[in-house]
CSV table of N, CA, C and O and ligand atoms in Angstrom, one decimal:
chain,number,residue,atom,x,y,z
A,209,UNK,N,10.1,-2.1,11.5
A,209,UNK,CA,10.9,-1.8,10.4
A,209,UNK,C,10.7,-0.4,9.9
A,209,UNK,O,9.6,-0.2,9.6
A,210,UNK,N,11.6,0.5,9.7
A,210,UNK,CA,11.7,1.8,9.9
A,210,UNK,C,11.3,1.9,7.9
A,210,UNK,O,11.0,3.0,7.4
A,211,UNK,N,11.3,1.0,7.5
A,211,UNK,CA,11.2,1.5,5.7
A,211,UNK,C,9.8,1.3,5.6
A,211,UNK,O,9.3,2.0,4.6
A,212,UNK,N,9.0,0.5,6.4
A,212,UNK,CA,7.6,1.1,6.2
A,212,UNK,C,6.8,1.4,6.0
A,212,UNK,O,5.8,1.1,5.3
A,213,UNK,N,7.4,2.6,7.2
A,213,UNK,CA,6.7,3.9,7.4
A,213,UNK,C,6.6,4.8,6.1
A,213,UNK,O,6.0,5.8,5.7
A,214,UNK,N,7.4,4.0,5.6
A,214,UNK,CA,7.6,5.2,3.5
A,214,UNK,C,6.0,4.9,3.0
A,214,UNK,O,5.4,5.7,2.4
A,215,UNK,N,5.8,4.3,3.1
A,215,UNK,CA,4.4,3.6,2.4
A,215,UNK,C,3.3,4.6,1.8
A,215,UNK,O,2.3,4.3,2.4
A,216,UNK,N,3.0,5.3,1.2
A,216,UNK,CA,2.2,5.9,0.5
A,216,UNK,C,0.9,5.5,-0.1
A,216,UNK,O,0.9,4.3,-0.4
A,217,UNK,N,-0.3,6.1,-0.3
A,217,UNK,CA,-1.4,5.9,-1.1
A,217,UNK,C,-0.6,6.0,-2.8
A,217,UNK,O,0.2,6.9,-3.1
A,218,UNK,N,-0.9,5.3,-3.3
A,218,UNK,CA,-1.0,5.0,-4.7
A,218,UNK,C,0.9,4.4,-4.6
A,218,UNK,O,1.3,4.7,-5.8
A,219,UNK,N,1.4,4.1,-4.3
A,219,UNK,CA,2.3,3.1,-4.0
A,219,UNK,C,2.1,1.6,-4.5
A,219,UNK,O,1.3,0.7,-4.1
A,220,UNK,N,3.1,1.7,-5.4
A,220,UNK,CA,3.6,0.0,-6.1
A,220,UNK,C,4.0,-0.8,-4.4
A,220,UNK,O,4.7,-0.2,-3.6
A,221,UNK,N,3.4,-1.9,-4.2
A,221,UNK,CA,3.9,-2.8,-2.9
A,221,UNK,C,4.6,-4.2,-3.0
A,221,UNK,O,3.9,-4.8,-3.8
A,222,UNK,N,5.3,-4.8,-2.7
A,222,UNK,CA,5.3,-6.1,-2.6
A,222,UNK,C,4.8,-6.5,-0.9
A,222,UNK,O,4.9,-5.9,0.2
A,223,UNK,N,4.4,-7.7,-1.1
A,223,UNK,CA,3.8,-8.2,0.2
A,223,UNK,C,5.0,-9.6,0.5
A,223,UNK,O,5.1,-10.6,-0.2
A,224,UNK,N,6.0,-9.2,1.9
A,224,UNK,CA,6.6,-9.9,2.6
A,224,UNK,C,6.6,-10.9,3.3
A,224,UNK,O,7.6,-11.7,3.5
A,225,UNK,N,5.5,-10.8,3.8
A,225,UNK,CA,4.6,-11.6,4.8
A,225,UNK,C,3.0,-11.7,4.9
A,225,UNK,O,2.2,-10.8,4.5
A,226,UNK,N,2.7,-13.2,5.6
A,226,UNK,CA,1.6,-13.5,5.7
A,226,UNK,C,1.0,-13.9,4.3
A,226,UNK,O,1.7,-13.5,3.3
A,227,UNK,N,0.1,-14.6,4.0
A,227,UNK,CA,-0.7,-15.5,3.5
A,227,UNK,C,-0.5,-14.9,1.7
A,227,UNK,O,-0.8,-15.7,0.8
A,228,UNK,N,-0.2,-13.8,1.4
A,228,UNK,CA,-0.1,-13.4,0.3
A,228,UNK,C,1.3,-12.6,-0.3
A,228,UNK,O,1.3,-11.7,-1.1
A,229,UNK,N,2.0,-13.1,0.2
A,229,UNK,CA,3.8,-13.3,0.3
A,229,UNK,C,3.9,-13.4,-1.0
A,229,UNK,O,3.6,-14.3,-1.8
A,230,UNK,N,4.4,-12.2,-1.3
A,230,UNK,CA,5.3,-12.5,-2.9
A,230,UNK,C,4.2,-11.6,-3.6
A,230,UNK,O,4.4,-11.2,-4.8
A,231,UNK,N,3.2,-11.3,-3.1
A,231,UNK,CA,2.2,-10.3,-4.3
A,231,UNK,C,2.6,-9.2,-4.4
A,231,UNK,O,3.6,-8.9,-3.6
A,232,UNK,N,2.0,-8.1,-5.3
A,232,UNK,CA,2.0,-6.9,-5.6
A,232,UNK,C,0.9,-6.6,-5.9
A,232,UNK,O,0.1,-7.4,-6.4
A,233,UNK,N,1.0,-5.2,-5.7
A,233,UNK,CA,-0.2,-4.5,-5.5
A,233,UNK,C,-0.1,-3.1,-5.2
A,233,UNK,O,1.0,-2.6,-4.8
A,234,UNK,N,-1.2,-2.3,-5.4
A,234,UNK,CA,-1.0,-0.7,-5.6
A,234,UNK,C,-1.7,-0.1,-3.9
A,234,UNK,O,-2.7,-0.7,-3.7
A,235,UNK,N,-1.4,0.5,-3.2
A,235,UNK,CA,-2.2,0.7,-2.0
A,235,UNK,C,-2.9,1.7,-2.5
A,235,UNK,O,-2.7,2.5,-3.3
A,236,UNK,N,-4.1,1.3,-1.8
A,236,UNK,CA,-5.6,2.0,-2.5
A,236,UNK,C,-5.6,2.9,-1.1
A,236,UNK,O,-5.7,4.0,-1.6
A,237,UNK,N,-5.6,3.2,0.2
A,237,UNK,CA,-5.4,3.8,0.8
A,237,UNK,C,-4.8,3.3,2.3
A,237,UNK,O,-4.8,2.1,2.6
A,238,UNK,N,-4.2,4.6,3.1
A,238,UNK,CA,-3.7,3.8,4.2
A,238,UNK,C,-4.8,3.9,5.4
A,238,UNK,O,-5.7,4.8,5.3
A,239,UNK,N,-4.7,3.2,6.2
A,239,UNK,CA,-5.3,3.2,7.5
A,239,UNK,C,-5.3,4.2,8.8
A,239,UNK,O,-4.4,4.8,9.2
A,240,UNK,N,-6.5,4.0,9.1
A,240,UNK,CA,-6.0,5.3,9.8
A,240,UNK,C,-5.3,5.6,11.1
A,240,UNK,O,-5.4,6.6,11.9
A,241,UNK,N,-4.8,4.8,11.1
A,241,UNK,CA,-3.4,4.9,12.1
A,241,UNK,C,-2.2,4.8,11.4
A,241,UNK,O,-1.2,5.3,11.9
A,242,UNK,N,-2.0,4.2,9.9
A,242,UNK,CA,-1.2,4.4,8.8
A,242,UNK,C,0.1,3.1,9.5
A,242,UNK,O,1.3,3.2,9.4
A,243,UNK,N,-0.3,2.5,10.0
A,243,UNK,CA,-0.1,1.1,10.3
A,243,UNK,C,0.2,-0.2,9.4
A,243,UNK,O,1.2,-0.9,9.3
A,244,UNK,N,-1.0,-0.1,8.8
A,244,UNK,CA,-1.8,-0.8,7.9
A,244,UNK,C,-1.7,-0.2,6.3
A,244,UNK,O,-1.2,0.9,6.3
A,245,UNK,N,-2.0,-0.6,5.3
A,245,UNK,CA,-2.4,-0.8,4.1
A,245,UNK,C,-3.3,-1.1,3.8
A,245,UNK,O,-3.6,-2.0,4.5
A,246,UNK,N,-4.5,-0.8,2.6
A,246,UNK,CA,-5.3,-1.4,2.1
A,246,UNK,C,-4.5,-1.3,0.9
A,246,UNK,O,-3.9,-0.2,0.6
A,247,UNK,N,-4.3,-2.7,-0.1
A,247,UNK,CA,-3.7,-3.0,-1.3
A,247,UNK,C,-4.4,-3.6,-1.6
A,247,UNK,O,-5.0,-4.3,-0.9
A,248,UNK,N,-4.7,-3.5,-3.4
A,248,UNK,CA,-5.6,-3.9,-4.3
A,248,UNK,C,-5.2,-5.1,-4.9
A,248,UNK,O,-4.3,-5.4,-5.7
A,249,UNK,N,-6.4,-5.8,-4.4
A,249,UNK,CA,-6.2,-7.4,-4.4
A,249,UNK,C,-5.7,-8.1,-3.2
A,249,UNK,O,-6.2,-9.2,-3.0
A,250,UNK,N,-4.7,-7.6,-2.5
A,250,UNK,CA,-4.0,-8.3,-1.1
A,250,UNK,C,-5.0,-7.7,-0.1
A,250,UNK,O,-5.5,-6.7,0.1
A,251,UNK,N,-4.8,-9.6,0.7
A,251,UNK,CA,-5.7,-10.0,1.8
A,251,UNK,C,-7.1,-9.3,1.6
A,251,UNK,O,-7.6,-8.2,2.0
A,252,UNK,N,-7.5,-10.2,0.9
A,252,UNK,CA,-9.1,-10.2,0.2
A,252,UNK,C,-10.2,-11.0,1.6
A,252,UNK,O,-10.1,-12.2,1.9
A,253,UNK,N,-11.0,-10.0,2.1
A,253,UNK,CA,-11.6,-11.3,3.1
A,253,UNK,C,-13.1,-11.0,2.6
A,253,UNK,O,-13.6,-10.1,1.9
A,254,UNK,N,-13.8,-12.0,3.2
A,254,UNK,CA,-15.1,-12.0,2.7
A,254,UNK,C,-16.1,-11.7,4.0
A,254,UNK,O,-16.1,-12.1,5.1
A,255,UNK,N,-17.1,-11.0,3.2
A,255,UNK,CA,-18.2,-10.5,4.4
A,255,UNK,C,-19.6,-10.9,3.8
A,255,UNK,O,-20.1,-10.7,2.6
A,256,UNK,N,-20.3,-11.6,5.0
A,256,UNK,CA,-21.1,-12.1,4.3
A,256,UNK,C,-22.5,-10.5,4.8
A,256,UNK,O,-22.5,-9.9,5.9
A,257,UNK,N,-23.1,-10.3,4.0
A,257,UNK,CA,-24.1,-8.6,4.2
A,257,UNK,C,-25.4,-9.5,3.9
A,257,UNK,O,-25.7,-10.4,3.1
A,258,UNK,N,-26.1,-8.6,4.9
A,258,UNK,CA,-27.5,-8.9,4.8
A,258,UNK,C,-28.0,-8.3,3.8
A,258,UNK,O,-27.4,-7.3,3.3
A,259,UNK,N,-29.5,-9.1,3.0
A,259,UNK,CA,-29.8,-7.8,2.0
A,259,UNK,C,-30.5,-6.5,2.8
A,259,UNK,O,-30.8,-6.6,4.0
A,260,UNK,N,-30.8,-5.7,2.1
A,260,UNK,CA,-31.6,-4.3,3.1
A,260,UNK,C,-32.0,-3.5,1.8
A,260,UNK,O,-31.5,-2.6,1.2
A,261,UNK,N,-33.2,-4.1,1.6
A,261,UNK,CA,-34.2,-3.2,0.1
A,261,UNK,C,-34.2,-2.1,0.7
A,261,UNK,O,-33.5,-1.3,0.0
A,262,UNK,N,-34.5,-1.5,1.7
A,262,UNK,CA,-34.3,-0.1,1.3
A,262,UNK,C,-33.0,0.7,0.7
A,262,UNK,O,-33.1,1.6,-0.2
A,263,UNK,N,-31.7,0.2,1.3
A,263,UNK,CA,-31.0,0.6,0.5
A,263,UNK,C,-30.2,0.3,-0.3
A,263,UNK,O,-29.1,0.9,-0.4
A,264,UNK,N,-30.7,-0.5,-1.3
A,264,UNK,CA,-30.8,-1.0,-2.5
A,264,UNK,C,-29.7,-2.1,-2.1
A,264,UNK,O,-28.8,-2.5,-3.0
A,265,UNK,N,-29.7,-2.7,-1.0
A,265,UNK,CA,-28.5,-3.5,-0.6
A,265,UNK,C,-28.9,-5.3,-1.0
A,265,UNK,O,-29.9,-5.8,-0.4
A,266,UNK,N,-28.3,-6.1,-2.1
A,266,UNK,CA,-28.7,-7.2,-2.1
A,266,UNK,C,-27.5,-8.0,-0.7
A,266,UNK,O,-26.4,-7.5,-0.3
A,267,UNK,N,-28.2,-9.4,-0.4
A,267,UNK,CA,-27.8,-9.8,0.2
A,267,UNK,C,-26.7,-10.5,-0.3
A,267,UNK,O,-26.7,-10.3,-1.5
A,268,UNK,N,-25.4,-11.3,0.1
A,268,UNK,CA,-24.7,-12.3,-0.3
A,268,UNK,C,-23.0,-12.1,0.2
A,268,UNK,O,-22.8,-11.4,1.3
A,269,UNK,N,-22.0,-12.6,-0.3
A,269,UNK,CA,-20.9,-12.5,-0.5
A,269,UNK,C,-20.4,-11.0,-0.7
A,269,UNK,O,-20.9,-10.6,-1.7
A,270,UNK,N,-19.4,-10.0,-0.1
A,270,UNK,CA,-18.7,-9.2,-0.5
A,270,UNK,C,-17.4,-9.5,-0.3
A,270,UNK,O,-16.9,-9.8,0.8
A,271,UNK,N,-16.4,-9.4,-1.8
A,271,UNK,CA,-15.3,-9.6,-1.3
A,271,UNK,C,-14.1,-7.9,-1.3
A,271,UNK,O,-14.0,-7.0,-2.2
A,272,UNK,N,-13.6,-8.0,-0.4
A,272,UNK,CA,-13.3,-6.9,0.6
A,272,UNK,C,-11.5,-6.6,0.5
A,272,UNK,O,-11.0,-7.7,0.6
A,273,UNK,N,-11.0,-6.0,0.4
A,273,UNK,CA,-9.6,-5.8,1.0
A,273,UNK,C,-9.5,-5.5,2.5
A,273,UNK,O,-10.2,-4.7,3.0
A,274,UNK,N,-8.8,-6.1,2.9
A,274,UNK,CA,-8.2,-5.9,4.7
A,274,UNK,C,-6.8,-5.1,4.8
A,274,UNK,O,-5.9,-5.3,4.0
A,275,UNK,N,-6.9,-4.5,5.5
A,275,UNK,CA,-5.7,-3.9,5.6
A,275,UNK,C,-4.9,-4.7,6.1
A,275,UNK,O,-5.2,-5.5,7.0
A,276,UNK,N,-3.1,-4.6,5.2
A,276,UNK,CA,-2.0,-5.5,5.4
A,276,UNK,C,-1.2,-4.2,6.3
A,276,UNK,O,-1.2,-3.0,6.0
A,277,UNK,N,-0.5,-4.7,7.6
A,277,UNK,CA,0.3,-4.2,8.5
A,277,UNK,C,1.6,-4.0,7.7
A,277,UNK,O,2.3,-4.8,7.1
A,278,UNK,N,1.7,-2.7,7.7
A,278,UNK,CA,2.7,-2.1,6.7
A,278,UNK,C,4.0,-3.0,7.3
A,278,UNK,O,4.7,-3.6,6.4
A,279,UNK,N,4.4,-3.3,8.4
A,279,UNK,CA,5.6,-4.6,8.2
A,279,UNK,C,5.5,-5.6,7.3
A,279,UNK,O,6.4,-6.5,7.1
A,280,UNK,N,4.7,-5.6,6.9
A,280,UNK,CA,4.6,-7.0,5.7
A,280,UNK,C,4.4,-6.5,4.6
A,280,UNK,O,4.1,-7.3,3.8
A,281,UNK,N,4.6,-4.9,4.1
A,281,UNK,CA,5.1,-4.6,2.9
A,281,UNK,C,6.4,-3.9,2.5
A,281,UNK,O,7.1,-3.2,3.2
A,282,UNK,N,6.6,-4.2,1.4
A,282,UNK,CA,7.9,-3.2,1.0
A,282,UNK,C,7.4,-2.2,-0.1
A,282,UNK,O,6.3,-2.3,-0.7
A,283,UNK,N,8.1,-1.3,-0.3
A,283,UNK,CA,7.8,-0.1,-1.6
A,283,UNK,C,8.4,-0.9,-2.8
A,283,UNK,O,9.5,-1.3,-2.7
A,284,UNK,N,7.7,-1.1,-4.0
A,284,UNK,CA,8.1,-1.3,-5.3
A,284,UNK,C,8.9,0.0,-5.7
A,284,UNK,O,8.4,1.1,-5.5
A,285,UNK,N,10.2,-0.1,-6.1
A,285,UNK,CA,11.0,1.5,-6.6
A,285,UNK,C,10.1,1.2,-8.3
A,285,UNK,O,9.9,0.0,-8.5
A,286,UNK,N,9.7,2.2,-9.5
A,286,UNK,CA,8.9,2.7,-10.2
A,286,UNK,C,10.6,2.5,-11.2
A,286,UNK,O,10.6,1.8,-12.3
A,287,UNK,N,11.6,3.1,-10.6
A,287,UNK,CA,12.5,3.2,-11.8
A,287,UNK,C,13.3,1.8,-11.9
A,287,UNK,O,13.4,1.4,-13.0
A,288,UNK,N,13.7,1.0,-10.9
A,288,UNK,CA,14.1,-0.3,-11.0
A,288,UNK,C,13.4,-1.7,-10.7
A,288,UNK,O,13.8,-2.8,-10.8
A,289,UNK,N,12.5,-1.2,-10.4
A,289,UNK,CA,11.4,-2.0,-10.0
A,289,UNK,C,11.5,-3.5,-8.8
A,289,UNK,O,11.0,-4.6,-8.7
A,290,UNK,N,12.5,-2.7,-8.0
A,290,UNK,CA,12.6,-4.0,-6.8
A,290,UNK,C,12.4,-3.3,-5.4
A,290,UNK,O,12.8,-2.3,-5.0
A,291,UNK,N,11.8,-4.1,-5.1
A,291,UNK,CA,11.7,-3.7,-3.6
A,291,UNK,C,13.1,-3.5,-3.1
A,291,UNK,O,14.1,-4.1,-3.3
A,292,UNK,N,12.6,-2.3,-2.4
A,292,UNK,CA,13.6,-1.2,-1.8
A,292,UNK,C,13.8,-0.2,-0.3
A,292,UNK,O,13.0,0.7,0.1
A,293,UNK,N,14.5,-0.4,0.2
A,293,UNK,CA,14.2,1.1,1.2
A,293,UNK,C,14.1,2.1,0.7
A,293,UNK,O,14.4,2.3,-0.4
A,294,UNK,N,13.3,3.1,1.7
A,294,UNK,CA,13.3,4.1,0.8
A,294,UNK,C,14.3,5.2,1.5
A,294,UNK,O,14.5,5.3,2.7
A,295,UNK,N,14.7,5.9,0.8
A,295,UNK,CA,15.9,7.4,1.4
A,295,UNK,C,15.0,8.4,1.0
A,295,UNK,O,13.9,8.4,0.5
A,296,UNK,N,15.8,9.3,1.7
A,296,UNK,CA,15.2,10.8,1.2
A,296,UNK,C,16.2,11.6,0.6
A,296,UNK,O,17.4,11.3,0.4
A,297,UNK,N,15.4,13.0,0.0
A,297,UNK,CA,16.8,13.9,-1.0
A,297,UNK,C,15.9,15.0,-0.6
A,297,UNK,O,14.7,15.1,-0.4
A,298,UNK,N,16.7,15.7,-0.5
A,298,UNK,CA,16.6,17.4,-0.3
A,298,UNK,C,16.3,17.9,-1.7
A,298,UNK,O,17.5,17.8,-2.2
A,299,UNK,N,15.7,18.4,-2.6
A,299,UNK,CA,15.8,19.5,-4.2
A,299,UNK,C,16.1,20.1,-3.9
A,299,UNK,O,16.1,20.3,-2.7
A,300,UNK,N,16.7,20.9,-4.9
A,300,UNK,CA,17.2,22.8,-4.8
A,300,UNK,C,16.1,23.3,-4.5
A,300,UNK,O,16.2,24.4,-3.9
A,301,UNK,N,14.7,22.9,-4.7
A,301,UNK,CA,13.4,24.0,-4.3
A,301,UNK,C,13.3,24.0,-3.2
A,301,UNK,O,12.6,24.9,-2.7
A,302,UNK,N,14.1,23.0,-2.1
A,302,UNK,CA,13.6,22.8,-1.0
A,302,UNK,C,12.7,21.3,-0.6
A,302,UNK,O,12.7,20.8,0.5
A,303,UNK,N,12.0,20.7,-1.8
A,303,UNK,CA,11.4,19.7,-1.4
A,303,UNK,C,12.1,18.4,-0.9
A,303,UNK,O,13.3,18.4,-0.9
A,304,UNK,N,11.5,17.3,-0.4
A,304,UNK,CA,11.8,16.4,0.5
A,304,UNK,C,11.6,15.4,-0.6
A,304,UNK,O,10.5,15.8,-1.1
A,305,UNK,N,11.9,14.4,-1.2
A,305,UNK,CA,11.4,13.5,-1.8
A,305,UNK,C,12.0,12.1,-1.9
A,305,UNK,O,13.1,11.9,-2.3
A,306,UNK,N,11.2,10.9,-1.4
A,306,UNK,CA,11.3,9.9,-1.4
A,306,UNK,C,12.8,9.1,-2.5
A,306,UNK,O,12.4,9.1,-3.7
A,307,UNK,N,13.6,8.8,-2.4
A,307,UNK,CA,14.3,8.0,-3.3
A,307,UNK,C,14.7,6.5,-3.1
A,307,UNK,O,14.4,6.1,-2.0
A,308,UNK,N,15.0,5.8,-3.9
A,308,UNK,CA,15.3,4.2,-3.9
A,308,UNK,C,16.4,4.2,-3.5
A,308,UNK,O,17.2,5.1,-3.8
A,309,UNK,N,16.8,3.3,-2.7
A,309,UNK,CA,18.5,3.2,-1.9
A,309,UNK,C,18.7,2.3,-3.1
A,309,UNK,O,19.9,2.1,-2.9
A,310,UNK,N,18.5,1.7,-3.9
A,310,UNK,CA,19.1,0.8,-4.9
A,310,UNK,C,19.7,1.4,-5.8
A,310,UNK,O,20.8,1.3,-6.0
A,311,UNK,N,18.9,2.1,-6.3
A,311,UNK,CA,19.0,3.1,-8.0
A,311,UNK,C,19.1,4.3,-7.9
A,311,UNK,O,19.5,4.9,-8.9
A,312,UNK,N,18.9,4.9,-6.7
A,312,UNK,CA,18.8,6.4,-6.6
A,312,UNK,C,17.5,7.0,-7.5
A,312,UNK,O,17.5,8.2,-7.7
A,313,UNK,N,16.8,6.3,-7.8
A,313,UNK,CA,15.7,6.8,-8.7
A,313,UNK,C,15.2,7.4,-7.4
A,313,UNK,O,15.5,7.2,-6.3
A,314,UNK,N,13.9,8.8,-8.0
A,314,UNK,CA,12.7,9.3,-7.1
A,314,UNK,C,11.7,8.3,-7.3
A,314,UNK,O,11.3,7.8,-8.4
A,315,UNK,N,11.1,8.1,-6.0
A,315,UNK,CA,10.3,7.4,-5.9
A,315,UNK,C,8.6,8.4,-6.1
A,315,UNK,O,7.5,8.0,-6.0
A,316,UNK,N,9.0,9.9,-6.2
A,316,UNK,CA,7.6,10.7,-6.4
A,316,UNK,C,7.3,10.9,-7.9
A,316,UNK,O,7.8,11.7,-8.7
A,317,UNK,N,6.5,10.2,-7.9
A,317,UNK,CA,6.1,10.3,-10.2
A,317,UNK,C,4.7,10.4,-10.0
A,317,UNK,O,3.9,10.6,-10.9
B,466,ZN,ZN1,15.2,1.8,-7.7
């Protein structure tokens, strides 16, 4: 799905698919193939960590974000607030910037 690839760090998301369908969430960063998403609070997995006194590591439960495969999200648009494709617009300065195919809102704030 060609919309994506729009996906940004600090991006409003909704989640489409898989086990947390229907959430939202802010992407805390992308992966590094930019594939993926890490979204705050979506697809929470847990790791269980050894403790390690030296580094001040107690042992137990960590609960974790996994990265969501950017097909299973959409962009929250900021000015209408629905998930959206995203367009592009040319400024008079020259810049490139994200817009909502719904609202025509910018999606760069
Ligand atoms: Zn919009």
């Amino acid at each position: 799905m060609a919309m994506a690839r729009h996906i940004r760090k600090n991006d409003s998301v909704l989640v489409i698919a898989g086990k947390d369908k229907g959430k939202r969430g802010r992407v805390l960063r992308m992966d590094s193939k930019k594939n993926g998403a890490f979204v705050e609070g979506i697809n929470i997995i847990k790791r269980h960590t050894k403790p390690n006194p030296q580094k001040q590591v107690k042992g137990g439960i960590v609960e974790k974000e996994a990265a969501v495969a950017v097909s299973n999200l959409m962009v929250l648009c900021r000015e209408c607030d629905k998930p959206s494709r995203v367009g592009y617009k040319r400024l008079d300065d020259g810049r490139k910037v994200r817009v909502c195919r719904k609202c025509g809102g910018e999606m760069e704030k």
